[in-house]
mmCIF file of C-alpha atoms in Angstrom:
data_model
loop_
_atom_site.group_PDB
_atom_site.id
_atom_site.type_symbol
_atom_site.label_atom_id
_atom_site.label_comp_id
_atom_site.label_asym_id
_atom_site.label_seq_id
_atom_site.Cartn_x
_atom_site.Cartn_y
_atom_site.Cartn_z
ATOM 1 C CA MET A 1 0.000 0.000 0.000
ATOM 2 C CA PRO A 2 1.785 3.184 -1.146
ATOM 3 C CA GLU A 3 2.298 5.609 1.733
ATOM 4 C CA GLY A 4 4.822 8.383 2.199
ATOM 5 C CA ASP A 5 7.709 5.990 2.821
ATOM 6 C CA THR A 6 6.926 4.037 -0.364
ATOM 7 C CA ILE A 7 6.935 7.198 -2.476
ATOM 8 C CA TYR A 8 10.093 8.467 -0.789
ATOM 9 C CA ARG A 9 11.919 5.256 -1.664
ATOM 10 C CA ALA A 10 10.566 5.305 -5.214
ATOM 11 C CA ALA A 11 11.692 8.905 -5.732
ATOM 12 C CA ARG A 12 15.129 8.123 -4.313
ATOM 13 C CA ALA A 13 15.565 5.144 -6.648
ATOM 14 C CA LEU A 14 14.341 7.143 -9.655
ATOM 15 C CA GLN A 15 16.758 9.946 -8.791
ATOM 16 C CA LYS A 16 19.685 7.521 -8.616
ATOM 17 C CA ALA A 17 18.812 5.986 -11.973
ATOM 18 C CA LEU A 18 17.553 8.977 -13.956
ATOM 19 C CA GLY A 19 18.954 12.075 -12.286
ATOM 20 C CA GLY A 20 21.072 14.134 -14.677
ATOM 21 C CA LYS A 21 20.339 11.780 -17.593
ATOM 22 C CA VAL A 22 18.946 12.682 -21.016
ATOM 23 C CA VAL A 23 15.526 11.286 -21.916
ATOM 24 C CA THR A 24 15.834 9.042 -24.973
ATOM 25 C CA GLY A 25 12.263 7.803 -25.097
ATOM 26 C CA PHE A 26 8.814 8.462 -23.649
ATOM 27 C CA GLU A 27 5.590 6.482 -23.836
ATOM 28 C CA THR A 28 2.255 6.891 -22.134
ATOM 29 C CA GLY A 29 -1.179 5.359 -22.161
ATOM 30 C CA LEU A 30 -2.731 8.535 -20.753
ATOM 31 C CA ALA A 31 -4.213 11.011 -23.238
ATOM 32 C CA LYS A 32 -3.451 14.110 -21.141
ATOM 33 C CA LEU A 33 0.238 13.262 -20.953
ATOM 34 C CA ALA A 34 0.381 12.292 -24.639
ATOM 35 C CA ARG A 35 -0.994 15.687 -25.695
ATOM 36 C CA VAL A 36 1.670 17.533 -23.715
ATOM 37 C CA ASN A 37 4.385 15.284 -25.110
ATOM 38 C CA ASP A 38 3.127 15.915 -28.657
ATOM 39 C CA ASP A 39 3.405 19.677 -28.135
ATOM 40 C CA SER A 40 6.561 19.680 -25.991
ATOM 41 C CA PRO A 41 8.438 16.390 -26.489
ATOM 42 C CA LEU A 42 10.304 14.930 -23.541
ATOM 43 C CA VAL A 43 12.983 13.307 -25.678
ATOM 44 C CA GLY A 44 16.140 15.378 -25.376
ATOM 45 C CA ARG A 45 15.245 16.887 -22.032
ATOM 46 C CA VAL A 46 17.350 16.217 -18.934
ATOM 47 C CA VAL A 47 15.882 14.723 -15.760
ATOM 48 C CA GLU A 48 16.932 17.458 -13.345
ATOM 49 C CA LYS A 49 15.710 15.816 -10.138
ATOM 50 C CA VAL A 50 13.121 13.486 -8.639
ATOM 51 C CA GLU A 51 11.586 14.136 -5.245
ATOM 52 C CA SER A 52 8.682 13.077 -3.062
ATOM 53 C CA ARG A 53 6.236 15.338 -1.281
ATOM 54 C CA GLY A 54 4.047 13.323 1.028
ATOM 55 C CA LYS A 55 2.398 10.736 -1.217
ATOM 56 C CA TRP A 56 3.242 12.612 -4.440
ATOM 57 C CA CYS A 57 6.228 11.925 -6.691
ATOM 58 C CA LEU A 58 7.577 14.805 -8.784
ATOM 59 C CA ILE A 59 9.964 14.341 -11.727
ATOM 60 C CA PHE A 60 11.522 17.603 -12.910
ATOM 61 C CA PHE A 61 12.653 17.877 -16.535
ATOM 62 C CA SER A 62 14.688 20.648 -18.118
ATOM 63 C CA GLY A 63 12.654 23.262 -19.938
ATOM 64 C CA ASP A 64 10.203 23.799 -17.046
ATOM 65 C CA LEU A 65 8.208 20.580 -17.184
ATOM 66 C CA ILE A 66 7.250 18.513 -14.134
ATOM 67 C CA LEU A 67 5.570 15.099 -14.105
ATOM 68 C CA VAL A 68 3.459 14.803 -10.956
ATOM 69 C CA THR A 69 2.101 11.378 -9.991
ATOM 70 C CA HIS A 70 0.049 9.908 -7.159
ATOM 71 C CA MET A 71 -0.193 6.144 -6.674
ATOM 72 C CA LEU A 72 -3.435 6.046 -4.633
ATOM 73 C CA MET A 73 -3.927 2.365 -3.685
ATOM 74 C CA SER A 74 -2.395 0.410 -6.548
ATOM 75 C CA GLY A 75 0.119 2.409 -8.580
ATOM 76 C CA SER A 76 3.873 1.785 -8.597
ATOM 77 C CA TRP A 77 7.098 2.838 -10.284
ATOM 78 C CA HIS A 78 9.484 0.135 -11.545
ATOM 79 C CA LEU A 79 13.058 0.461 -12.775
ATOM 80 C CA TYR A 80 14.492 -1.817 -15.458
ATOM 81 C CA ARG A 81 17.782 -1.987 -17.274
ATOM 82 C CA THR A 82 17.369 -1.260 -20.962
ATOM 83 C CA GLY A 83 15.923 -4.355 -22.634
ATOM 84 C CA GLU A 84 15.052 -6.088 -19.356
ATOM 85 C CA LYS A 85 11.685 -7.856 -19.216
ATOM 86 C CA TRP A 86 8.968 -6.035 -17.252
ATOM 87 C CA TRP A 87 7.393 -7.730 -14.242
ATOM 88 C CA MET A 88 3.919 -6.513 -15.207
ATOM 89 C CA GLY A 89 1.980 -6.676 -18.446
ATOM 90 C CA ARG A 90 2.095 -3.832 -20.931
ATOM 91 C CA GLU A 91 -1.643 -3.240 -20.492
ATOM 92 C CA ARG A 92 -0.888 -1.894 -17.000
ATOM 93 C CA MET A 93 1.719 0.561 -18.244
ATOM 94 C CA ARG A 94 0.808 4.225 -17.899
ATOM 95 C CA VAL A 95 4.175 5.967 -18.317
ATOM 96 C CA VAL A 96 7.633 4.991 -19.569
ATOM 97 C CA ILE A 97 10.675 7.262 -19.278
ATOM 98 C CA ARG A 98 13.783 5.955 -21.037
ATOM 99 C CA THR A 99 17.414 6.950 -20.755
ATOM 100 C CA ALA A 100 20.474 5.283 -22.243
ATOM 101 C CA ASP A 101 20.688 2.749 -19.408
ATOM 102 C CA TRP A 102 17.307 2.668 -17.663
ATOM 103 C CA GLU A 103 13.569 2.443 -18.194
ATOM 104 C CA ALA A 104 11.319 3.888 -15.490
ATOM 105 C CA VAL A 105 7.852 2.367 -15.888
ATOM 106 C CA GLY A 106 4.797 3.576 -14.026
ATOM 107 C CA PHE A 107 2.185 0.832 -13.689
ATOM 108 C CA ASN A 108 -1.477 1.370 -12.758
ATOM 109 C CA ILE A 109 -0.830 5.024 -11.917
ATOM 110 C CA PRO A 110 -4.269 6.635 -11.442
ATOM 111 C CA VAL A 111 -3.147 10.281 -11.181
ATOM 112 C CA ALA A 112 -0.498 11.696 -13.528
ATOM 113 C CA GLU A 113 -0.211 15.279 -14.772
ATOM 114 C CA PHE A 114 2.352 17.530 -16.393
ATOM 115 C CA HIS A 115 2.923 20.925 -14.796
ATOM 116 C CA THR A 116 5.137 23.931 -15.161
ATOM 117 C CA VAL A 117 6.477 25.589 -12.025
ATOM 118 C CA ARG A 118 3.739 28.206 -12.333
ATOM 119 C CA SER A 119 0.863 25.783 -12.899
ATOM 120 C CA LEU A 120 2.051 23.606 -9.995
ATOM 121 C CA GLU A 121 1.943 26.640 -7.712
ATOM 122 C CA ARG A 122 -1.699 27.131 -8.702
ATOM 123 C CA SER A 123 -2.570 23.460 -8.100
ATOM 124 C CA ASP A 124 -5.152 22.814 -5.399
ATOM 125 C CA GLN A 125 -3.312 19.719 -4.154
ATOM 126 C CA VAL A 126 0.491 19.569 -3.928
ATOM 127 C CA PRO A 127 1.137 23.155 -2.706
ATOM 128 C CA LYS A 128 -1.499 22.768 0.007
ATOM 129 C CA LEU A 129 0.142 19.751 1.619
ATOM 130 C CA GLY A 130 1.064 19.902 5.276
ATOM 131 C CA PRO A 131 4.703 19.489 6.324
ATOM 132 C CA ASP A 132 6.262 16.348 4.854
ATOM 133 C CA ILE A 133 7.245 14.047 7.710
ATOM 134 C CA LEU A 134 10.216 12.696 5.730
ATOM 135 C CA SER A 135 11.565 16.057 4.593
ATOM 136 C CA GLU A 136 14.814 17.353 6.039
ATOM 137 C CA GLU A 137 13.011 20.495 7.206
ATOM 138 C CA PHE A 138 10.408 18.640 9.265
ATOM 139 C CA THR A 139 10.483 19.162 13.028
ATOM 140 C CA ILE A 140 8.429 17.680 15.855
ATOM 141 C CA GLY A 141 7.420 21.171 16.930
ATOM 142 C CA ARG A 142 6.081 22.074 13.519
ATOM 143 C CA GLY A 143 4.102 18.855 13.318
ATOM 144 C CA VAL A 144 2.551 19.465 16.742
ATOM 145 C CA GLU A 145 1.628 23.012 15.717
ATOM 146 C CA ARG A 146 -0.217 21.705 12.662
ATOM 147 C CA LEU A 147 -2.126 19.108 14.671
ATOM 148 C CA ALA A 148 -3.008 21.611 17.386
ATOM 149 C CA ALA A 149 -4.149 24.251 14.903
ATOM 150 C CA TYR A 150 -6.361 21.782 13.079
ATOM 151 C CA GLY A 151 -7.754 20.566 16.400
ATOM 152 C CA ARG A 152 -8.743 24.077 17.429
ATOM 153 C CA GLU A 153 -10.651 24.556 14.171
ATOM 154 C CA ASN A 154 -12.097 21.032 14.132
ATOM 155 C CA PRO A 155 -12.528 19.947 17.774
ATOM 156 C CA GLU A 156 -14.861 17.040 16.937
ATOM 157 C CA ALA A 157 -12.623 15.524 14.266
ATOM 158 C CA GLU A 158 -11.408 12.020 15.131
ATOM 159 C CA ILE A 159 -7.653 11.822 15.593
ATOM 160 C CA ALA A 160 -7.050 8.894 13.204
ATOM 161 C CA VAL A 161 -8.925 10.726 10.444
ATOM 162 C CA VAL A 162 -6.783 13.793 11.110
ATOM 163 C CA LEU A 163 -3.587 11.748 10.881
ATOM 164 C CA LEU A 164 -4.645 10.759 7.353
ATOM 165 C CA ASN A 165 -5.302 14.367 6.329
ATOM 166 C CA GLN A 166 -2.428 15.274 4.019
ATOM 167 C CA ARG A 167 -3.029 18.968 4.562
ATOM 168 C CA VAL A 168 -2.187 18.513 8.229
ATOM 169 C CA LEU A 169 0.776 16.110 7.998
ATOM 170 C CA ALA A 170 1.943 14.776 4.635
ATOM 171 C CA GLY A 171 2.976 11.164 4.231
ATOM 172 C CA LEU A 172 0.998 9.090 6.725
ATOM 173 C CA GLY A 173 -1.300 6.433 5.272
ATOM 174 C CA ASN A 174 -3.750 3.915 6.625
ATOM 175 C CA VAL A 175 -1.140 1.529 8.062
ATOM 176 C CA TYR A 176 0.815 4.214 9.903
ATOM 177 C CA LYS A 177 -2.398 5.832 11.146
ATOM 178 C CA SER A 178 -3.275 2.792 13.255
ATOM 179 C CA GLU A 179 0.315 2.052 14.266
ATOM 180 C CA VAL A 180 1.058 5.616 15.399
ATOM 181 C CA ALA A 181 -2.125 5.861 17.483
ATOM 182 C CA PHE A 182 -1.280 2.547 19.136
ATOM 183 C CA ALA A 183 2.298 3.560 19.930
ATOM 184 C CA ALA A 184 1.007 6.741 21.569
ATOM 185 C CA GLY A 185 -1.698 4.903 23.545
ATOM 186 C CA VAL A 186 -4.371 7.038 21.873
ATOM 187 C CA ASN A 187 -7.761 5.622 20.932
ATOM 188 C CA PRO A 188 -8.086 6.390 17.191
ATOM 189 C CA PHE A 189 -11.726 7.509 17.546
ATOM 190 C CA ARG A 190 -11.079 10.215 20.136
ATOM 191 C CA ALA A 191 -12.093 13.763 19.249
ATOM 192 C CA MET A 192 -9.311 16.304 18.778
ATOM 193 C CA ARG A 193 -10.598 18.301 21.775
ATOM 194 C CA THR A 194 -9.615 15.363 24.021
ATOM 195 C CA ILE A 195 -6.058 15.024 22.692
ATOM 196 C CA THR A 196 -3.417 16.522 24.989
ATOM 197 C CA PRO A 197 -0.339 18.425 23.754
ATOM 198 C CA ARG A 198 1.852 15.617 25.055
ATOM 199 C CA GLU A 199 -0.134 13.015 23.107
ATOM 200 C CA MET A 200 0.239 15.106 19.961
ATOM 201 C CA GLU A 201 3.977 15.337 20.545
ATOM 202 C CA VAL A 202 4.295 11.577 20.961
ATOM 203 C CA MET A 203 2.272 10.866 17.821
ATOM 204 C CA VAL A 204 4.341 13.264 15.716
ATOM 205 C CA GLU A 205 7.604 11.888 17.099
ATOM 206 C CA VAL A 206 6.523 8.303 16.482
ATOM 207 C CA SER A 207 5.334 9.179 12.969
ATOM 208 C CA GLN A 208 8.744 10.547 12.060
ATOM 209 C CA ARG A 209 10.647 7.720 13.751
ATOM 210 C CA TYR A 210 8.591 4.948 12.153
ATOM 211 C CA MET A 211 8.716 6.438 8.671
ATOM 212 C CA LYS A 212 12.437 7.185 8.800
ATOM 213 C CA ALA A 213 13.124 3.632 9.958
ATOM 214 C CA ASN A 214 11.347 2.352 6.852
ATOM 215 C CA VAL A 215 13.367 4.391 4.369
ATOM 216 C CA VAL A 216 16.850 3.577 5.677
ATOM 217 C CA ASP A 217 19.094 3.100 2.650
ATOM 218 C CA GLY A 218 21.323 0.104 3.111
ATOM 219 C CA ALA A 219 22.144 -0.379 -0.556
ATOM 220 C CA GLY A 220 25.244 1.798 -0.758
ATOM 221 C CA ASP A 221 25.681 3.198 -4.253
ATOM 222 C CA GLY A 222 23.237 0.769 -5.841
ATOM 223 C CA ILE A 223 19.818 1.577 -7.278
ATOM 224 C CA VAL A 224 17.708 -0.698 -5.081
ATOM 225 C CA THR A 225 17.132 1.358 -1.936
ATOM 226 C CA TYR A 226 14.840 -0.847 0.120
ATOM 227 C CA SER A 227 13.528 -4.375 0.213
ATOM 228 C CA GLY A 228 11.129 -5.800 2.747
ATOM 229 C CA ASN A 229 7.858 -5.281 4.533
ATOM 230 C CA ARG A 230 6.953 -2.104 6.369
ATOM 231 C CA ARG A 231 7.778 -2.578 10.054
ATOM 232 C CA THR A 232 6.908 -0.706 13.243
ATOM 233 C CA THR A 233 7.872 -3.356 15.796
ATOM 234 C CA HIS A 234 11.456 -4.419 16.492
ATOM 235 C CA SER A 235 10.838 -7.933 15.203
ATOM 236 C CA SER A 236 12.541 -9.130 12.021
ATOM 237 C CA ASN A 237 9.839 -11.797 11.607
ATOM 238 C CA ARG A 238 7.569 -10.693 8.752
ATOM 239 C CA GLU A 239 4.557 -12.075 10.639
ATOM 240 C CA GLU A 240 5.294 -9.843 13.632
ATOM 241 C CA ARG A 241 6.214 -6.622 11.879
ATOM 242 C CA LEU A 242 3.177 -4.525 12.925
ATOM 243 C CA TRP A 243 1.525 -3.802 16.272
ATOM 244 C CA VAL A 244 -2.163 -3.716 15.345
ATOM 245 C CA TYR A 245 -2.752 -3.053 11.647
ATOM 246 C CA GLY A 246 -4.353 -6.038 9.921
ATOM 247 C CA ARG A 247 -4.473 -7.992 13.208
ATOM 248 C CA GLN A 248 -8.219 -7.960 13.865
ATOM 249 C CA GLY A 249 -9.180 -10.661 16.379
ATOM 250 C CA GLN A 250 -5.573 -11.444 17.290
ATOM 251 C CA GLU A 251 -4.041 -10.826 20.688
ATOM 252 C CA CYS A 252 -2.427 -7.464 21.337
ATOM 253 C CA ARG A 253 1.344 -7.903 21.404
ATOM 254 C CA ARG A 254 1.506 -5.939 24.660
ATOM 255 C CA CYS A 255 -1.477 -6.935 26.786
ATOM 256 C CA GLY A 256 -3.193 -9.897 25.126
ATOM 257 C CA THR A 257 -6.542 -8.135 24.532
ATOM 258 C CA LEU A 258 -8.100 -8.894 21.156
ATOM 259 C CA VAL A 259 -7.367 -6.240 18.534
ATOM 260 C CA MET A 260 -10.477 -4.542 17.146
ATOM 261 C CA MET A 261 -11.236 -3.212 13.671
ATOM 262 C CA ARG A 262 -13.807 -0.656 12.625
ATOM 263 C CA LYS A 263 -14.414 1.403 9.484
ATOM 264 C CA GLN A 264 -13.767 5.079 10.042
ATOM 265 C CA GLY A 265 -14.329 8.386 8.271
ATOM 266 C CA VAL A 266 -16.145 9.261 5.064
ATOM 267 C CA GLN A 267 -13.784 6.995 3.121
ATOM 268 C CA ALA A 268 -14.596 4.086 5.472
ATOM 269 C CA ARG A 269 -10.946 3.176 5.961
ATOM 270 C CA SER A 270 -10.184 0.240 8.259
ATOM 271 C CA THR A 271 -8.846 1.285 11.663
ATOM 272 C CA TYR A 272 -7.240 -1.184 14.100
ATOM 273 C CA TRP A 273 -6.684 -0.658 17.810
ATOM 274 C CA CYS A 274 -6.341 -2.321 21.199
ATOM 275 C CA PRO A 275 -9.153 -1.178 23.521
ATOM 276 C CA GLU A 276 -6.984 -1.855 26.571
ATOM 277 C CA CYS A 277 -3.761 -0.142 25.485
ATOM 278 C CA GLN A 278 -5.666 2.697 23.819
ATOM 279 C CA PRO A 279 -8.322 3.671 26.395
ATOM 280 C CA TRP A 280 -11.350 5.720 25.445
ATOM 281 C CA VAL A 281 -11.626 9.381 26.437
ATOM 282 C CA GLY A 282 -14.992 10.791 25.454
ATOM 283 C CA MET A 283 -15.634 13.562 27.993
ATOM 284 C CA GLY A 284 -18.483 11.488 29.454
ATOM 285 C CA GLU A 285 -21.077 12.135 26.775
ATOM 286 C CA THR A 286 -20.184 9.423 24.264
ATOM 287 C CA ALA A 287 -19.682 5.704 24.650
ATOM 288 C CA ALA A 288 -16.451 4.013 23.729
ATOM 289 C CA PRO A 289 -16.419 2.777 20.123
ATOM 290 C CA VAL A 290 -16.731 -0.949 19.622
ATOM 291 C CA GLY A 291 -15.178 -2.766 16.688
ATOM 292 C CA LYS A 292 -15.122 -6.279 15.295
ATOM 293 C CA THR A 293 -12.796 -8.907 16.679
ATOM 294 C CA VAL A 294 -14.036 -11.764 14.522
ATOM 295 C CA VAL A 295 -12.809 -11.965 10.934
ATOM 296 C CA THR A 296 -15.693 -12.847 8.629
ATOM 297 C CA ARG A 297 -14.564 -15.173 5.860
ATOM 298 C CA ARG A 298 -16.744 -15.913 2.902
ATOM 299 C CA GLY A 299 -17.004 -19.551 1.876
ATOM 300 C CA LYS A 300 -16.862 -20.767 -1.684
ATOM 301 C CA ILE A 301 -20.040 -20.590 -3.707
ATOM 302 C CA GLY A 302 -22.126 -23.651 -2.991
ATOM 303 C CA CYS A 303 -20.462 -24.366 0.363
#
């Protein structure tokens, strides 16, 4: 599931492979990109830099052209040596950027647009992002300020929904949302008016620590910058890599209580939590949320 760490790693790998290189070929299955390429061909341009901003990946070409992509739930960037066989079928290809040595292929990318510097500034999405948790400029204090400011304006907003709001903090996705709330001992359904400054500080600190731990580059000068499953626990066992996410009905790794799951927010995203480690604080007027602990499995047709 692409979250800020996934896009950060993708941008880093693309920068290592394409940065400073001349584009020798460009293909796309998206009409909007094809029209721009027809009018202002990419071939001959230099890839100036590739960077991530939250869940967005930006590829800057010489001549004031920027390819902006968002993976949503299923998109991905792949890198191949020239002539190497792709891992996915051509029907899933949305963008191909070729240089002398590499092919960068974007598969199943749902959002892809070309911008100039000026048009990107006028965009209603990328420029309005909150501080990027993985950026070098990010600080715990700034993150807390953004959470607190949003909480003052939206006191009834549920904290886990706020953690997903890219205009508050950029980069967190559905996995980190549940993991960060658990690490801070905060019930994900609590209203912002119940969240203390200290709890905000812990959640921001944990967000940065978890995400940075999942983008550590141990590949030296190579192109592959990361391999493995996202992890928030200290376990190297792939089955024990997360505290609560995806663990509905299983025992909490800390206290043994069964982990709950409940859909949350207008997008009905799955939220996981331990009702014991993440106690409810509702100011007395609302009951603690109850989730499912039993995983419903559908049988085969006819069974």
